[in-house]
Coordinates of N, CA and C in Angstrom, one line a residue:
X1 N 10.2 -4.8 -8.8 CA 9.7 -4.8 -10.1 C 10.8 -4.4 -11.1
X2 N 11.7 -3.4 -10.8 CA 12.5 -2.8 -11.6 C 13.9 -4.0 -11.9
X3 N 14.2 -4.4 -10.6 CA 15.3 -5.6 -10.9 C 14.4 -6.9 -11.7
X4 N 13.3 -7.2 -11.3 CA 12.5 -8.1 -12.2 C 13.0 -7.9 -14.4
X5 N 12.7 -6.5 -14.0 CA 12.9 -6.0 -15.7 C 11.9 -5.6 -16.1
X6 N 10.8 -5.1 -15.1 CA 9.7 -4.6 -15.7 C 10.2 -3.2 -15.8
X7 N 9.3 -2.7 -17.1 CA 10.1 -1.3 -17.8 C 9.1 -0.3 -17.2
X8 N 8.2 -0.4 -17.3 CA 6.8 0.3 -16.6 C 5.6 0.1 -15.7
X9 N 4.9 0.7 -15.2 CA 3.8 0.7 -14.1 C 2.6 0.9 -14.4
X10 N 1.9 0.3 -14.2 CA 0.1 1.0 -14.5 C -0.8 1.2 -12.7
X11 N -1.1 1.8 -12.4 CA -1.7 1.9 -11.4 C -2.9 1.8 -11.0
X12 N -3.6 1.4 -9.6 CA -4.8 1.1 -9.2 C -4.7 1.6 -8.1
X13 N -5.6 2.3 -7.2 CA -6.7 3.4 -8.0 C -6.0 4.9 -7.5
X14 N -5.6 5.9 -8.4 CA -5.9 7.4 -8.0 C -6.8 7.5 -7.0
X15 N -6.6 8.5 -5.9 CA -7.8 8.6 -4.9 C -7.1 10.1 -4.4
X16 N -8.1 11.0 -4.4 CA -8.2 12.5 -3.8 C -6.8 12.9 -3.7
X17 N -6.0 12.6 -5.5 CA -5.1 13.4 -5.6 C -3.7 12.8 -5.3
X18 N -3.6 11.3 -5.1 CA -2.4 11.0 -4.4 C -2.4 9.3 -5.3
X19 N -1.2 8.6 -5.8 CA -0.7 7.6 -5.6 C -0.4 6.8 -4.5
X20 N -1.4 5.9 -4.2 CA -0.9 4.9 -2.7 C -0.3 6.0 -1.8
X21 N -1.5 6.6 -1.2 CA -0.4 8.0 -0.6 C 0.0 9.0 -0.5
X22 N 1.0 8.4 -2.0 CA 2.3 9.5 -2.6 C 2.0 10.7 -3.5
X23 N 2.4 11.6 -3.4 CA 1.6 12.9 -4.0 C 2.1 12.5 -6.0
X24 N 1.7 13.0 -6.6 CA 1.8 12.3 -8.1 C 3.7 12.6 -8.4
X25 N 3.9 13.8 -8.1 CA 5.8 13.9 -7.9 C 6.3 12.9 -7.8
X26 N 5.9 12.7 -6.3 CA 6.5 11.8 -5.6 C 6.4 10.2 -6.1
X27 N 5.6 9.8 -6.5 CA 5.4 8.8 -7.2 C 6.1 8.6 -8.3
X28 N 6.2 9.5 -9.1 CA 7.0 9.6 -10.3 C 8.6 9.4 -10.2
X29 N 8.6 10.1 -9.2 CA 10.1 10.5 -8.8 C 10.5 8.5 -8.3
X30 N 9.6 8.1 -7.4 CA 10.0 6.5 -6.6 C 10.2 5.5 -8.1
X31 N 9.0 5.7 -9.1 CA 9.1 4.7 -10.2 C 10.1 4.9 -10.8
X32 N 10.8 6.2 -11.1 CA 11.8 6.5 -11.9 C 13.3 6.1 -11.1
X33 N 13.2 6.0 -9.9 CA 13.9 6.1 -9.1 C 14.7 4.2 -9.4
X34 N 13.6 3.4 -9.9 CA 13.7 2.4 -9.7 C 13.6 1.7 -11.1
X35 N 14.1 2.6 -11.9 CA 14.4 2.0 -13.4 C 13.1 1.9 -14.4
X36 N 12.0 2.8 -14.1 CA 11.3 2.2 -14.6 C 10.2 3.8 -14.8
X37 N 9.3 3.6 -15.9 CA 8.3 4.7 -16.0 C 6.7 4.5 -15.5
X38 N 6.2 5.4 -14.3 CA 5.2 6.1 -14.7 C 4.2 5.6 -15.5
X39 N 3.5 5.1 -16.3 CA 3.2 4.9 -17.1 C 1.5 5.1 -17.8
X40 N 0.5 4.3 -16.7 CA -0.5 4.9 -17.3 C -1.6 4.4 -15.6
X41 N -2.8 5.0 -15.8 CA -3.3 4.8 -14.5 C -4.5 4.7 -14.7
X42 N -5.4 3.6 -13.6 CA -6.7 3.5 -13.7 C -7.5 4.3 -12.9
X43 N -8.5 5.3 -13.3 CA -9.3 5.9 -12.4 C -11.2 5.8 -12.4
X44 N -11.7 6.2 -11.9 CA -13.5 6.2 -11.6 C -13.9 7.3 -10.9
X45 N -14.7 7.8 -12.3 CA -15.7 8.9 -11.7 C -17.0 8.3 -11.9
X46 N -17.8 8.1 -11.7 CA -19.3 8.1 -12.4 C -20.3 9.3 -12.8
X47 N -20.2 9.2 -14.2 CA -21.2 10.7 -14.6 C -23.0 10.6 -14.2
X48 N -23.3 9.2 -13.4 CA -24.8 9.4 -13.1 C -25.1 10.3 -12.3
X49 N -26.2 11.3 -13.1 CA -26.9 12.2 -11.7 C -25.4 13.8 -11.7
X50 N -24.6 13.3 -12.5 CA -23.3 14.4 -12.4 C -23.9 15.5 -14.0
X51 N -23.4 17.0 -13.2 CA -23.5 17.7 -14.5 C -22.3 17.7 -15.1
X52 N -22.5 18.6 -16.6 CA -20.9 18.2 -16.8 C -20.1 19.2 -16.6
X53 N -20.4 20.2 -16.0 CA -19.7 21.3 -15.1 C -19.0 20.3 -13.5
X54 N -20.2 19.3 -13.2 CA -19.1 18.6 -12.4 C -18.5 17.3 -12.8
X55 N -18.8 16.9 -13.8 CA -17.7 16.0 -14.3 C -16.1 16.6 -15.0
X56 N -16.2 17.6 -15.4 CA -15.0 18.3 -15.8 C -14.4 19.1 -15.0
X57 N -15.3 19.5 -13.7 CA -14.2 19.8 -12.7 C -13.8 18.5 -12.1
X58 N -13.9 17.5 -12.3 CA -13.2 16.7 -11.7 C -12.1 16.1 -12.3
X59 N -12.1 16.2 -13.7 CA -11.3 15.6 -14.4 C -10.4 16.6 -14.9
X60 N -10.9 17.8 -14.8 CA -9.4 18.8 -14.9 C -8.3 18.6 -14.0
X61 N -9.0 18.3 -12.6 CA -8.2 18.4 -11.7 C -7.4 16.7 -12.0
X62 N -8.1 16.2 -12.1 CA -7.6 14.3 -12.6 C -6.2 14.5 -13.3
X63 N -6.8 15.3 -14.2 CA -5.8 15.6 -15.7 C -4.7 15.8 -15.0
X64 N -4.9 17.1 -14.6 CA -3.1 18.0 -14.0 C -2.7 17.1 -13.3
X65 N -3.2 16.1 -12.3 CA -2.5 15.4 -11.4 C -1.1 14.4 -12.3
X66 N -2.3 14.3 -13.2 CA -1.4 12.6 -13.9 C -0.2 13.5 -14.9
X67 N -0.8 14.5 -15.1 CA 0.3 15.2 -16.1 C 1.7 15.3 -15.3
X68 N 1.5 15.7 -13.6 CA 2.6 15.9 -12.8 C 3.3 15.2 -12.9
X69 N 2.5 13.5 -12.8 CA 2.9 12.5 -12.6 C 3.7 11.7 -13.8
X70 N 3.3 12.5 -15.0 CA 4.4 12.1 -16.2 C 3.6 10.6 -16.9
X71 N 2.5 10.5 -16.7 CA 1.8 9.2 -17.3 C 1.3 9.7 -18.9
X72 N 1.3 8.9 -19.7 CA 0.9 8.3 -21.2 C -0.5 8.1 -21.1
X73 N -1.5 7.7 -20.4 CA -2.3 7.4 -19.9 C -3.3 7.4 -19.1
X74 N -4.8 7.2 -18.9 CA -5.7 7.0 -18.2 C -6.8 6.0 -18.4
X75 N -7.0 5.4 -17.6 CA -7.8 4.5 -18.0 C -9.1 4.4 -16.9
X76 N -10.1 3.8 -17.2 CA -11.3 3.5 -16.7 C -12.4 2.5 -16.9
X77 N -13.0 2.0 -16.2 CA -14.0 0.7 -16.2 C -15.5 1.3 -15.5
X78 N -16.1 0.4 -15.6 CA -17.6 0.4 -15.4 C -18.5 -0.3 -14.4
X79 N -18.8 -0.9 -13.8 CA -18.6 -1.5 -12.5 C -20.6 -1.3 -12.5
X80 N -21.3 -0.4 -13.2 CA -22.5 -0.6 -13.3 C -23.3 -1.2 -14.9
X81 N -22.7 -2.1 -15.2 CA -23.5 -2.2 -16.4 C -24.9 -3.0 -16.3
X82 N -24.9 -4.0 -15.3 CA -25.6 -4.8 -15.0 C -27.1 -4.5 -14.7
X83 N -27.0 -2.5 -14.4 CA -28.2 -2.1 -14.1 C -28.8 -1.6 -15.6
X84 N -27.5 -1.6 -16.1 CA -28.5 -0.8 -17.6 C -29.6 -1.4 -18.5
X85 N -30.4 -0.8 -18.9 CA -31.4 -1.2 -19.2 C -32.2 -0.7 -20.7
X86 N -31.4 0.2 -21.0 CA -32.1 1.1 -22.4 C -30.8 1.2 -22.7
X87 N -30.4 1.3 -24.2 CA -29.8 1.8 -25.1 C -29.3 3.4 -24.8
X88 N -30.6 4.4 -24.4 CA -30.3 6.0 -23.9 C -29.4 5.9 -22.3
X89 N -29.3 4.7 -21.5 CA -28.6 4.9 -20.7 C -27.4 4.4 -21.2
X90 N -27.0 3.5 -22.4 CA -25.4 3.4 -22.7 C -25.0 5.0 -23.1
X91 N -26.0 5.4 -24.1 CA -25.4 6.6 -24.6 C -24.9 7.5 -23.8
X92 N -25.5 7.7 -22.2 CA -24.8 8.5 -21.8 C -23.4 8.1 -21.0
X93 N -23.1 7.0 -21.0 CA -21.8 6.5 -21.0 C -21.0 7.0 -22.1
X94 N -21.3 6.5 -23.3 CA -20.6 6.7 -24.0 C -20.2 8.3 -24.9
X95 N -21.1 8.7 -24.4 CA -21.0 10.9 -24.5 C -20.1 11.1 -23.2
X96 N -20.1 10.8 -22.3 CA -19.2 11.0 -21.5 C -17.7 10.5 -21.2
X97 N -17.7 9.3 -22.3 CA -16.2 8.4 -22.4 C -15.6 9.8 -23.8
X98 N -16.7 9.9 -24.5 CA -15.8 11.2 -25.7 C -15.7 12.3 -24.7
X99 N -16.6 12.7 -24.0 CA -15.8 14.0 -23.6 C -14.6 14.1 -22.6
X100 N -14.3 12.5 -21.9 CA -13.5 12.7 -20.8 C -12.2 12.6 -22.0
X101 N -12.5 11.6 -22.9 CA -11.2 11.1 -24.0 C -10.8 12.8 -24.6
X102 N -12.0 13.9 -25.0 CA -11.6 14.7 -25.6 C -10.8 15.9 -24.3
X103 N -11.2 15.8 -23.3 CA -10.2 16.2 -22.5 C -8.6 15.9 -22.1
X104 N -8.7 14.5 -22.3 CA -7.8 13.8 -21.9 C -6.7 14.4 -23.1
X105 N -7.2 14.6 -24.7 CA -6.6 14.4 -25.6 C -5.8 16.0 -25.8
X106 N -6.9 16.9 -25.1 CA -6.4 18.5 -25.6 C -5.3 18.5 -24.2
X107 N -5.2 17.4 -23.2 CA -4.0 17.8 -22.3 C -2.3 16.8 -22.8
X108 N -2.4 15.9 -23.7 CA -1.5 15.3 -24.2 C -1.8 14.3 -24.0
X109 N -2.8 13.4 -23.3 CA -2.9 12.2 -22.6 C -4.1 11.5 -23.6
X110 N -3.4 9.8 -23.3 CA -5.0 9.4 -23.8 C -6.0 8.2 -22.7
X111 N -7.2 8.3 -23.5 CA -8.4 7.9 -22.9 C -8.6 6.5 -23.2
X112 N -8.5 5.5 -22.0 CA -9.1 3.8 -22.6 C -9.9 3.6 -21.5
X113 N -10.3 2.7 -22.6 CA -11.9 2.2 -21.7 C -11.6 0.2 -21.6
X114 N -11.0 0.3 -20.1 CA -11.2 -1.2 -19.9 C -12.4 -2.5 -19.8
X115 N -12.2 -3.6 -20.0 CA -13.7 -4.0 -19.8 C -13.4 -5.1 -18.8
X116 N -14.5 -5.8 -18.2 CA -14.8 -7.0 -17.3 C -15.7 -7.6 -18.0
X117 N -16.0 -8.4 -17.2 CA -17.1 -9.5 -18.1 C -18.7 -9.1 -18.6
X118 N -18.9 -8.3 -17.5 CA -20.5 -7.5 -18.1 C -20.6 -6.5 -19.7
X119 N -19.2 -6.3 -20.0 CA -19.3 -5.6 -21.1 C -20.1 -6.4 -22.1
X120 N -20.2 -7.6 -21.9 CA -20.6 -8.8 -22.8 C -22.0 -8.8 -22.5
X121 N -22.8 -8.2 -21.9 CA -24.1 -8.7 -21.9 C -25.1 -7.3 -22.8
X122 N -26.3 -7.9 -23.1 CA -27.2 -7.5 -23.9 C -27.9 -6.2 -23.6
X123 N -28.2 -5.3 -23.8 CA -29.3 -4.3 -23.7 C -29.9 -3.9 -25.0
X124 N -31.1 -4.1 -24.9 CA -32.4 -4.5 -25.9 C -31.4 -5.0 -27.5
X125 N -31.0 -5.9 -27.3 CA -30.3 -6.9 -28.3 C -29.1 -6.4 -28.6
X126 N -28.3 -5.4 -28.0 CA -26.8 -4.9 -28.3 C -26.1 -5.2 -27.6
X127 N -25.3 -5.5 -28.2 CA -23.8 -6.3 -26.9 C -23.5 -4.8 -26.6
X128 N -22.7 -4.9 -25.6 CA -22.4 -3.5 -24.5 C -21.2 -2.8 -24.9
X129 N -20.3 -4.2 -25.2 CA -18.7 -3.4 -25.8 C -19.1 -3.2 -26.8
X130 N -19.2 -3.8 -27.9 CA -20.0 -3.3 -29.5 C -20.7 -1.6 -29.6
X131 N -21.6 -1.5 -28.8 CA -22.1 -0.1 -28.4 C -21.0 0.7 -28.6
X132 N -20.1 0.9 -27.0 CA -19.0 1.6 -26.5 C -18.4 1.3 -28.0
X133 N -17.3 0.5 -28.8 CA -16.7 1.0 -29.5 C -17.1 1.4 -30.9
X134 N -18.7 1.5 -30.8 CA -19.4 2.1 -32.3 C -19.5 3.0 -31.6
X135 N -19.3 4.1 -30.7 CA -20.5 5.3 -30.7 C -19.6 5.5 -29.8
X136 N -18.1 5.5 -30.0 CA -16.7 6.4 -28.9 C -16.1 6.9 -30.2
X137 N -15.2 8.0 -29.9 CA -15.0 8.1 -31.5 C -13.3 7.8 -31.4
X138 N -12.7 7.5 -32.4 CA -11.6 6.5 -31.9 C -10.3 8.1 -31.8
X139 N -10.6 9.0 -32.1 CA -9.8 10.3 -31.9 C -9.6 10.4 -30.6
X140 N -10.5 10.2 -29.3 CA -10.6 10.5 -28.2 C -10.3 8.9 -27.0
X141 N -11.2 8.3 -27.8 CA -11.6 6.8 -26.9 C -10.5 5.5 -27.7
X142 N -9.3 5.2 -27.1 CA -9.0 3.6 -27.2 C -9.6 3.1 -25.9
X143 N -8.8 1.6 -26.4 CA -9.8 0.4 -25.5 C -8.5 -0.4 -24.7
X144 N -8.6 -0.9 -23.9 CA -7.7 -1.8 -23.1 C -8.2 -3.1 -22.6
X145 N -7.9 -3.9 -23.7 CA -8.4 -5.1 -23.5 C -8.1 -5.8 -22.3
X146 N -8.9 -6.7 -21.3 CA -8.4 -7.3 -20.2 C -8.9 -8.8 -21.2
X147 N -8.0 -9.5 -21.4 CA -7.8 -10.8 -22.2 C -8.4 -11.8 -21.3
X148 N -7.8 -12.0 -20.0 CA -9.1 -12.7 -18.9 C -10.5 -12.8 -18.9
X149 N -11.1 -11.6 -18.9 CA -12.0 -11.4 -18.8 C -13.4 -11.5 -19.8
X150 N -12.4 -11.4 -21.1 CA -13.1 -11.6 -22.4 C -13.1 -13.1 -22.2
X151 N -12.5 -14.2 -21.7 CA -12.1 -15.3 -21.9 C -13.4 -15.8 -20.9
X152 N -13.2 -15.0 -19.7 CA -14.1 -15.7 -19.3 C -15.7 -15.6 -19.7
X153 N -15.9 -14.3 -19.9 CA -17.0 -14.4 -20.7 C -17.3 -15.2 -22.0
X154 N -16.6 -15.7 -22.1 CA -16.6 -17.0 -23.7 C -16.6 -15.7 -24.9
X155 N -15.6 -14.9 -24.7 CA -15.8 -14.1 -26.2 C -14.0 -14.4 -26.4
X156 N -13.9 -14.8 -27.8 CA -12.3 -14.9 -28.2 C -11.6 -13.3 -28.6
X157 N -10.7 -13.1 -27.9 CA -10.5 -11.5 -28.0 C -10.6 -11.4 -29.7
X158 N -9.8 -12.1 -30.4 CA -9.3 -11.7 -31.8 C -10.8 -11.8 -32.7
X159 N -11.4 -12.1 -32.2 CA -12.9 -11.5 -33.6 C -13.3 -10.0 -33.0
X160 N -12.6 -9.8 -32.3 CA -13.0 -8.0 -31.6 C -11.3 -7.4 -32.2
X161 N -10.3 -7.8 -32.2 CA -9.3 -7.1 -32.3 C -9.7 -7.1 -34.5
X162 N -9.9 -8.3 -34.9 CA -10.1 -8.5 -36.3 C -11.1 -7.3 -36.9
X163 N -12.5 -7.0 -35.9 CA -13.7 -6.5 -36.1 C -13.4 -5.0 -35.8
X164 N -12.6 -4.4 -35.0 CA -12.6 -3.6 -34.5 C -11.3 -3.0 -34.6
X165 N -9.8 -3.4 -35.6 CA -8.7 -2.8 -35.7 C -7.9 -1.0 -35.3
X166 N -7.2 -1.6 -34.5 CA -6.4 -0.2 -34.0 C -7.3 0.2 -32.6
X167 N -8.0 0.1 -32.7 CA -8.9 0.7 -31.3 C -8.2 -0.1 -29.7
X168 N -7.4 -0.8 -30.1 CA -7.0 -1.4 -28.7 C -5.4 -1.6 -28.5
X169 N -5.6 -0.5 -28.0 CA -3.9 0.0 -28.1 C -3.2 -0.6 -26.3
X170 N -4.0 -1.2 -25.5 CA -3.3 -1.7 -24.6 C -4.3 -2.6 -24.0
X171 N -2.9 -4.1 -23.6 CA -3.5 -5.3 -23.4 C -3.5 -5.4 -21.6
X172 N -4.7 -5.9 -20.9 CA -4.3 -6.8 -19.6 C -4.1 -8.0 -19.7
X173 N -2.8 -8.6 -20.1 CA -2.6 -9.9 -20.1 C -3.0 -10.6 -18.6
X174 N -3.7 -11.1 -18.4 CA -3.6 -11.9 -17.0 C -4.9 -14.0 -17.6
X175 N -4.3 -14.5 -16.2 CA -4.7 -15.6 -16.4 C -5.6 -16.0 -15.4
X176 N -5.8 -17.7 -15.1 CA -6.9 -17.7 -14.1 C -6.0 -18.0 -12.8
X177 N -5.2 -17.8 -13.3 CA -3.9 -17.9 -12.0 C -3.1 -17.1 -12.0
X178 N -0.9 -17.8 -12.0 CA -0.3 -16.9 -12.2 C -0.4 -17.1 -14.2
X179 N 0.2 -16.2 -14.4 CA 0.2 -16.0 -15.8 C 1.1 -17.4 -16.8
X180 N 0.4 -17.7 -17.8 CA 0.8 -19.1 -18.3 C 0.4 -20.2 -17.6
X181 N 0.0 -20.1 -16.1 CA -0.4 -21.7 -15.8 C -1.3 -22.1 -15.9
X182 N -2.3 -21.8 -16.2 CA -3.9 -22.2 -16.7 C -4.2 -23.5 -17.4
X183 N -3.5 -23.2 -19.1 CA -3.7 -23.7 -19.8 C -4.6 -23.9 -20.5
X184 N -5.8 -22.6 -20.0 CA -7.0 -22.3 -20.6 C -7.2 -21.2 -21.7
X185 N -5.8 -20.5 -21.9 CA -6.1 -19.0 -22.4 C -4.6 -19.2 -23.3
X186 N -4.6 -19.5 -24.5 CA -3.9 -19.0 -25.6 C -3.5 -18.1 -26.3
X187 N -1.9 -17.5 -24.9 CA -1.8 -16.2 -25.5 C -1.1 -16.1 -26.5
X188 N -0.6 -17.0 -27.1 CA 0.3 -16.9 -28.4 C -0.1 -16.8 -29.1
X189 N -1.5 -17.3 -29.7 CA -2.0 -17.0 -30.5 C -3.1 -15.7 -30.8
X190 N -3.3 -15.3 -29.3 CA -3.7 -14.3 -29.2 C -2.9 -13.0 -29.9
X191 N -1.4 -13.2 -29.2 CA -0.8 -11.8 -29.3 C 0.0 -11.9 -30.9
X192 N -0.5 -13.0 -31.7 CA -0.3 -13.0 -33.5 C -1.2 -11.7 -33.8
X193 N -2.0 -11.3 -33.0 CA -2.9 -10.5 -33.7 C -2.5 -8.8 -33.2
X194 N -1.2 -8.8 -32.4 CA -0.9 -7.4 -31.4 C -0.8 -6.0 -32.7
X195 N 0.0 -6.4 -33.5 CA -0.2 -5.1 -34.8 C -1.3 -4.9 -35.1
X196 N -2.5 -6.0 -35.6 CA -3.7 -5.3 -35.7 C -3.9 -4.3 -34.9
X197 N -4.3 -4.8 -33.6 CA -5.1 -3.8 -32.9 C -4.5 -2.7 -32.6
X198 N -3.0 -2.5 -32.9 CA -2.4 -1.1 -32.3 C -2.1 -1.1 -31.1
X199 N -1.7 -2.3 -30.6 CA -1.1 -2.5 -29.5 C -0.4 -1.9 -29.3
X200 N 0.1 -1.1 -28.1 CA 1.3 -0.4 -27.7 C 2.2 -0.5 -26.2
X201 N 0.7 -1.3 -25.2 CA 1.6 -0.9 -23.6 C 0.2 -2.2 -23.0
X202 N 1.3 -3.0 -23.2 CA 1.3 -4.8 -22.4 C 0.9 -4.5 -20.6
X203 N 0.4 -4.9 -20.1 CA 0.1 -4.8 -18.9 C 0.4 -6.3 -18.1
X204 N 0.9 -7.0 -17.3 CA 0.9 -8.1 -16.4 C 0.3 -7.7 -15.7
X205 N -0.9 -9.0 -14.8 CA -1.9 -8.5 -14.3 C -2.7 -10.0 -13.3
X206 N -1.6 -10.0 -12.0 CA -2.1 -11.7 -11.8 C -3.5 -11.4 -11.0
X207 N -4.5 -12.2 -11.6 CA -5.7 -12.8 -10.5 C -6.3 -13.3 -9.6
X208 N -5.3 -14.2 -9.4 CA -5.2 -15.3 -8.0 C -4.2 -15.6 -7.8
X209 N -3.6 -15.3 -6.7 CA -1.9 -15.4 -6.4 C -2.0 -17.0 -5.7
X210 N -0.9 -18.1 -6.3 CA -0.8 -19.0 -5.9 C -0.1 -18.9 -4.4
X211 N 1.3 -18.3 -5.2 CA 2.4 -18.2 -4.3 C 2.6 -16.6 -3.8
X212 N 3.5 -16.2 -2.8 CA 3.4 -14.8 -2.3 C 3.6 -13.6 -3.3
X213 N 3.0 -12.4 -3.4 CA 2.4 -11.5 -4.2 C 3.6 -11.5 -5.0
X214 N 5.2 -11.4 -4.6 CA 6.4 -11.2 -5.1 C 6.7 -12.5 -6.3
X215 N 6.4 -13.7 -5.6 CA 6.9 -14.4 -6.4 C 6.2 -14.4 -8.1
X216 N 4.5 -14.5 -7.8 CA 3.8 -14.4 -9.2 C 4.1 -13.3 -9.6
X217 N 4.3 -12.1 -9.6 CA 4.7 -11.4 -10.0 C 5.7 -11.3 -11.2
X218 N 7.0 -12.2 -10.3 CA 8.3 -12.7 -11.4 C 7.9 -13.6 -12.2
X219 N 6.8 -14.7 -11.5 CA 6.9 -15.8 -12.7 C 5.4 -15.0 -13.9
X220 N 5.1 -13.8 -13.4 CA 4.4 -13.0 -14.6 C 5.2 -12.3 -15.8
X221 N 6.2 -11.8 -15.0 CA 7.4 -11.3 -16.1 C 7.8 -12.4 -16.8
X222 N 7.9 -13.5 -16.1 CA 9.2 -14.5 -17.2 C 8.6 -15.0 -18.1
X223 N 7.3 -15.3 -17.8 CA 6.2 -15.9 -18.8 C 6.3 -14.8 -20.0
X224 N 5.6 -13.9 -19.5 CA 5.9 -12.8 -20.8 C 6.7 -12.3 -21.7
X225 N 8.2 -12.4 -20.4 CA 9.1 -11.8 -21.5 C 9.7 -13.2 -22.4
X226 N 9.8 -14.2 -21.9 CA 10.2 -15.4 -22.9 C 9.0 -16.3 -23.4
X227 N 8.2 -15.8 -23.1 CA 7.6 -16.4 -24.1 C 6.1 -15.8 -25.4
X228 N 6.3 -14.8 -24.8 CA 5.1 -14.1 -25.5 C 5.7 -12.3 -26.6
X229 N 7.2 -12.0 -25.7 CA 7.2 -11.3 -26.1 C 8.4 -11.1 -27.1
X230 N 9.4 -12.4 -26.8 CA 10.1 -13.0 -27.5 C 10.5 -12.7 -29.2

């Protein structure tokens, strides 16, 4: 990745304290090692049925890990929306996205909230992402758009980047393949709109590998860097 010219890393998933493994040091130490930063990381707790004496012990310990680890970031997704059913069960999502953000914020780090395609569905007539970014407070909570996924739910990112400015300070560019070959997903016009939203840390992000993991990979860099970031 580093000879590729990627400048940074985002990771999937933190688990009981270790990178793929590698203790957070040591991880830091391999990405740096290799031209490149550390950068930000996806993790999953779920606060159902959790107090918040045990949600914040978990995320203290989360916190210090990533701090070892020298990351800008944390990030997180949802994976149960589908069950929700009242408006009082978003909210406690979203009391829990501010206090993990307001943690995240008193240790130097910040808080995004990724989405997939369920963000887009209804509970008692409110769209799901609309909720999350009315009732996160934007001091604690950005957002990290996955551009796929809005696409495939038929929502055009830019009437949420237009509607919603600065709150989405990092993008998942990915496609329905490797990146740029589709032909279904207009990122040029999309990324006209990157200053709105406070864009700051681009992600590559392939979905369906045509060719071996290595090669989409490169043809995700080249796409990006010549033609999107150009």
């Amino acid at each position: 990745l580093g000879r590729m010219g990627y400048s940074y890393v985002e990771t999937f998933v933190y688990r009981e304290g270790s990178f793929y493994d590698y203790s957070p040091t040591e991880f830091k130490d391999l990405v740096e090692k290799n031209g490149m930063r550390f950068l930000g990381s996806m993790t999953f707790f779920d606060p159902v049925d959790k107090s918040e004496k045990e949600i914040k012990k978990w995320w203290d310990k989360t916190i210090l890990d990533h701090k070892k680890a020298g990351v800008a970031y944390l990030s997180t997704s949802n994976n149960n929306l589908k069950n929700i059913k009242s408006l009082s069960q978003l909210k406690v999502y979203a009391d829990y996205y501010n206090l993990v953000g307001k943690l995240c914020k008193k240790a130097g780090l910040q808080f995004l909230y990724h989405n997939h395609k369920d963000e887009f569905l209804k509970v008692q007539g409110k769209i799901i992402y609309n909720y999350f970014l009315e009732n996160t407070n934007p001091k604690y909570v950005s957002f990290q758009s996955d551009l796929y996924w809005m696409v495939v739910a038929e929502i055009n990112p830019v009437t949420y980047f237009n509607k919603y400015p600065k709150r989405f300070i990092s993008w998942h560019v990915k496609d329905y393949k490797e990146l740029g070959q589709s032909g279904k997903i207009d990122f040029n016009k999309i990324f006209l709109s990157a200053e709105k939203t406070g864009l700051k840390y681009v992600i590559a992000e392939v979905e369906d590998y045509t060719f071996p993991t290595i090669t989409s990979v490169g043809l995700a860099w080249e796409y990006m860097y010549y033609e999107l970031l150009k």
